[in-house]
XYZ file of C-alpha atoms in Angstrom:
312
model
C -0.428 -0.220 -0.035
C 0.997 3.231 -1.008
C 2.017 5.772 1.718
C 0.460 9.164 1.298
C 2.046 11.762 0.717
C 0.810 14.931 3.408
C -1.173 18.134 1.269
C 0.438 21.520 2.168
C -2.035 22.707 4.531
C -0.421 19.790 6.718
C 2.507 20.587 6.668
C 1.758 24.361 7.803
C -0.320 22.307 10.693
C 2.817 20.851 11.905
C 4.835 23.928 11.569
C 2.223 25.607 14.142
C 2.457 22.908 16.269
C 5.785 22.498 16.944
C 6.328 26.324 17.282
C 3.819 26.497 20.064
C 5.314 23.358 21.657
C 8.631 25.063 21.517
C 6.988 28.478 22.964
C 5.375 26.373 26.103
C 8.657 24.685 26.922
C 10.556 28.273 27.256
C 7.769 29.825 28.941
C 7.293 26.918 31.493
C 9.175 27.888 34.817
C 12.234 25.267 35.894
C 12.010 23.150 38.824
C 13.895 24.748 41.608
C 17.716 23.739 41.874
C 20.010 22.893 45.197
C 23.408 23.367 45.092
C 26.139 21.715 47.231
C 29.064 23.729 48.418
C 31.890 22.762 50.761
C 32.229 24.672 53.635
C 35.870 25.406 52.512
C 34.787 26.482 49.467
C 32.287 29.090 50.459
C 33.683 32.915 49.754
C 31.606 35.523 49.658
C 34.528 38.017 47.915
C 34.165 38.165 44.381
C 37.394 36.495 42.576
C 38.731 38.627 39.586
C 39.427 37.426 36.718
C 41.953 38.361 34.283
C 40.113 39.094 30.905
C 37.901 41.838 30.620
C 34.130 41.740 29.783
C 32.886 41.933 26.404
C 29.656 42.668 24.876
C 28.451 40.587 21.781
C 25.228 41.107 20.078
C 24.000 37.915 18.458
C 20.480 37.238 16.604
C 18.470 34.915 18.108
C 15.001 33.065 16.256
C 13.627 32.566 19.816
C 10.256 33.974 19.410
C 9.344 36.520 21.703
C 12.835 37.228 22.288
C 14.309 40.992 22.634
C 17.672 42.656 21.848
C 19.031 45.196 23.882
C 20.496 48.530 22.657
C 23.770 49.562 23.425
C 23.428 51.854 25.596
C 25.021 55.805 25.989
C 27.126 57.686 28.798
C 24.328 59.822 30.485
C 25.909 63.048 30.528
C 25.070 64.808 33.933
C 24.762 68.928 33.853
C 25.941 70.545 37.309
C 26.750 73.990 38.054
C 30.431 73.798 37.084
C 29.066 73.318 33.168
C 26.701 76.369 34.037
C 29.890 78.296 35.241
C 32.059 77.498 32.544
C 29.768 78.732 29.764
C 28.984 82.096 31.319
C 32.509 82.220 31.881
C 33.246 81.766 28.202
C 30.426 83.850 27.058
C 31.673 86.875 29.423
C 34.840 86.797 27.741
C 33.878 86.299 24.282
C 31.361 89.428 25.064
C 34.945 90.876 26.284
C 36.661 90.164 23.214
C 33.478 91.918 20.890
C 33.241 94.923 23.248
C 37.403 95.465 22.565
C 37.759 94.586 19.162
C 34.450 95.776 17.297
C 34.884 98.682 15.285
C 31.255 99.890 16.839
C 33.044 100.968 20.059
C 35.950 103.142 18.106
C 35.066 106.628 18.451
C 34.893 108.402 14.935
C 34.666 112.131 15.495
C 34.105 114.398 18.671
C 31.000 116.328 19.069
C 31.939 120.050 20.635
C 29.203 122.251 22.081
C 29.073 125.909 23.618
C 31.978 127.191 21.715
C 31.834 131.569 20.495
C 34.906 132.246 19.265
C 36.889 129.062 18.844
C 36.565 126.215 15.730
C 35.047 122.855 16.888
C 37.926 121.669 14.847
C 40.411 122.752 16.801
C 39.477 121.305 19.531
C 38.879 118.315 17.482
C 42.743 118.027 16.444
C 43.730 119.075 19.987
C 42.135 115.957 21.767
C 42.652 113.874 18.418
C 40.668 110.847 20.069
C 39.520 109.835 16.643
C 40.522 105.461 16.329
C 40.247 104.954 19.929
C 37.708 103.126 22.163
C 35.377 104.346 24.013
C 36.398 102.175 27.010
C 40.033 103.991 27.092
C 39.000 107.274 27.309
C 38.900 108.839 30.814
C 36.634 112.228 30.582
C 38.515 113.926 33.715
C 42.013 113.550 31.484
C 40.569 114.792 28.693
C 38.926 117.610 30.754
C 42.627 118.462 32.317
C 44.108 118.533 29.377
C 42.052 120.731 27.690
C 42.258 122.934 30.175
C 46.008 123.181 29.630
C 46.347 123.525 25.885
C 42.985 126.009 25.936
C 43.830 128.788 28.300
C 40.764 130.582 26.335
C 38.336 127.864 27.979
C 37.521 128.192 31.571
C 35.355 125.380 31.761
C 34.955 122.036 29.662
C 32.629 118.959 30.379
C 33.324 115.618 28.453
C 30.494 112.647 28.650
C 31.353 109.334 26.930
C 28.312 106.998 26.054
C 28.136 103.634 24.041
C 28.619 102.768 21.238
C 31.224 105.389 20.413
C 29.737 108.519 21.106
C 32.206 111.211 22.849
C 30.828 114.721 23.772
C 32.881 118.011 24.772
C 31.257 121.304 26.104
C 32.893 124.057 26.754
C 33.128 127.495 28.146
C 34.799 130.317 26.903
C 36.351 133.020 29.119
C 35.021 136.718 27.779
C 37.133 139.008 27.062
C 37.018 142.739 28.613
C 41.317 143.906 28.169
C 42.890 143.673 25.158
C 46.817 144.593 26.566
C 48.818 145.352 24.245
C 52.900 145.170 24.411
C 55.596 146.013 21.951
C 54.374 144.513 18.624
C 51.626 141.602 20.124
C 48.705 141.979 22.245
C 46.459 139.465 24.166
C 43.249 139.194 25.995
C 42.327 139.351 29.439
C 39.224 138.099 31.271
C 37.588 139.525 34.502
C 40.026 137.028 36.951
C 43.222 138.753 34.976
C 44.281 135.588 32.916
C 45.400 136.691 29.645
C 44.648 134.044 26.501
C 45.193 133.638 22.791
C 42.341 136.439 20.700
C 40.390 134.251 18.735
C 38.182 136.192 16.255
C 36.428 139.791 17.387
C 35.193 140.904 20.352
C 33.720 144.214 21.086
C 34.125 147.445 23.659
C 37.258 145.790 24.938
C 39.372 148.392 27.187
C 42.321 148.954 25.300
C 45.677 149.319 27.337
C 49.030 150.000 26.298
C 52.049 148.832 28.343
C 55.626 149.405 28.546
C 56.192 146.548 30.371
C 54.850 143.387 31.793
C 53.096 144.172 35.360
C 54.056 142.158 38.409
C 53.191 139.127 38.706
C 50.114 138.039 41.115
C 50.464 134.997 43.112
C 49.107 131.926 41.595
C 46.289 129.960 42.307
C 46.340 127.274 43.988
C 44.438 124.800 41.270
C 46.914 123.476 39.080
C 44.382 123.213 36.185
C 43.620 126.953 36.354
C 46.870 129.129 34.335
C 48.530 131.933 36.629
C 46.375 135.035 35.664
C 48.576 137.640 34.010
C 47.460 140.434 36.119
C 45.545 141.034 39.411
C 41.340 140.828 39.637
C 41.370 143.982 41.659
C 43.412 145.521 38.512
C 41.278 144.486 35.971
C 38.434 146.254 38.302
C 40.661 149.286 38.555
C 41.109 149.293 34.354
C 37.383 149.215 33.823
C 36.473 151.635 36.578
C 39.250 154.057 34.721
C 38.166 153.498 30.632
C 34.785 155.463 30.721
C 37.009 158.729 31.517
C 39.457 158.067 29.421
C 39.258 159.996 26.177
C 37.350 158.563 23.100
C 39.502 156.140 21.104
C 42.589 156.685 23.645
C 44.125 153.764 24.936
C 44.860 153.087 28.888
C 48.760 153.540 29.546
C 50.603 151.515 32.001
C 53.854 152.189 33.012
C 55.786 150.157 35.699
C 57.555 153.590 37.251
C 54.111 155.839 37.075
C 51.426 153.495 37.220
C 47.824 154.124 34.976
C 47.458 157.025 32.678
C 46.730 158.171 29.145
C 47.508 160.849 26.871
C 45.504 163.700 26.854
C 44.489 165.108 23.327
C 44.209 168.393 24.317
C 48.081 168.225 25.048
C 49.031 166.519 28.420
C 49.618 163.477 29.832
C 47.483 162.046 32.555
C 48.778 160.177 35.049
C 46.772 158.273 38.278
C 49.573 156.153 39.379
C 48.281 152.697 41.126
C 45.167 151.205 40.181
C 43.994 151.861 43.646
C 40.668 154.415 44.472
C 40.524 155.253 41.507
C 37.186 157.123 41.335
C 38.483 159.353 44.079
C 41.522 160.186 41.453
C 39.473 160.829 39.110
C 37.413 163.436 40.390
C 40.598 165.387 41.766
C 41.970 165.116 38.138
C 39.012 166.681 36.753
C 38.830 170.012 38.627
C 42.670 170.027 38.815
C 41.669 170.317 34.919
C 38.763 172.419 35.457
C 40.899 174.632 37.837
C 43.698 175.137 35.132
C 41.099 175.578 32.016
C 39.756 178.790 34.243
C 43.156 180.192 34.456
C 44.516 179.317 30.875
C 47.178 177.091 32.267
C 48.423 174.657 29.351
C 49.813 171.760 31.270
C 52.305 168.998 30.140
C 51.826 166.205 32.919
C 48.782 166.721 35.568
C 49.799 163.797 38.495
C 47.536 162.488 40.552
C 49.045 159.650 42.064
C 48.343 161.169 45.153
C 44.902 162.698 45.558
C 45.958 164.562 48.451
C 48.677 166.115 47.113
C 48.506 166.126 42.984
C 50.554 168.297 40.582
C 50.803 169.471 37.394
C 53.900 170.488 34.750
C 54.008 173.195 32.053
C 55.769 172.492 29.138
C 59.314 173.458 29.260
């Protein structure tokens, strides 16, 4: 009798049955095992091995088996990492502040000048191309006062990214002091400085020699005065009595005076008590005019003992 060949469906059923039986055997719990260990062989310490552990990957054909993915090292972010990032960020910011052309000065703004040109102040400062972080306003102000005697006060301010502002106040001249072939301007504090442009209503003084130097000020940033403030006030008080168009004369030997266009020289001496000397001088001029006397010199340096001199 010929043996019947199994059909394709029977072969599939047999394979499924074999797989179920294998899966049941794998899931069945193992029986408890008992291990005998001699007393002398029991040791709790782990015996070191000379071989390093290795991890292998294998392909399993068992149903329901899972492969373990390779583990990556876990990076723990602590405050040290945050501090390092903060320091690096600060260093980068400082580098950008130092190296970026955005923070380099390209022109200085000047305000408050009247006669001095802004270009002259900018040229003297020479701050173009400087980093804004290099500029110390106090030093710039001190250098400005030393370079320009005609500036009475100055204020320097800096602001990001590259702005420098200079505000100045110029000295106001009240006297034009002429001596030999040159002249200078003098303000109400007696400080002489270079003339700039034109100034109106100045009292003109023609000096035969320099006046005695007054005591220096205690401020090193303030220039020493050329004449004393008291002498400035005396010249301003004397100016209205001087004939129009005539300068006030200064001679260290005789003091202040002027040449009267009527033909004589008036001498008032020191700048003290100017108003009294002027009144004595006017009274003496009127007295000589009534008598028809033409003097060549009238001296009221000592108002209690004035005198005049006739032409020889």
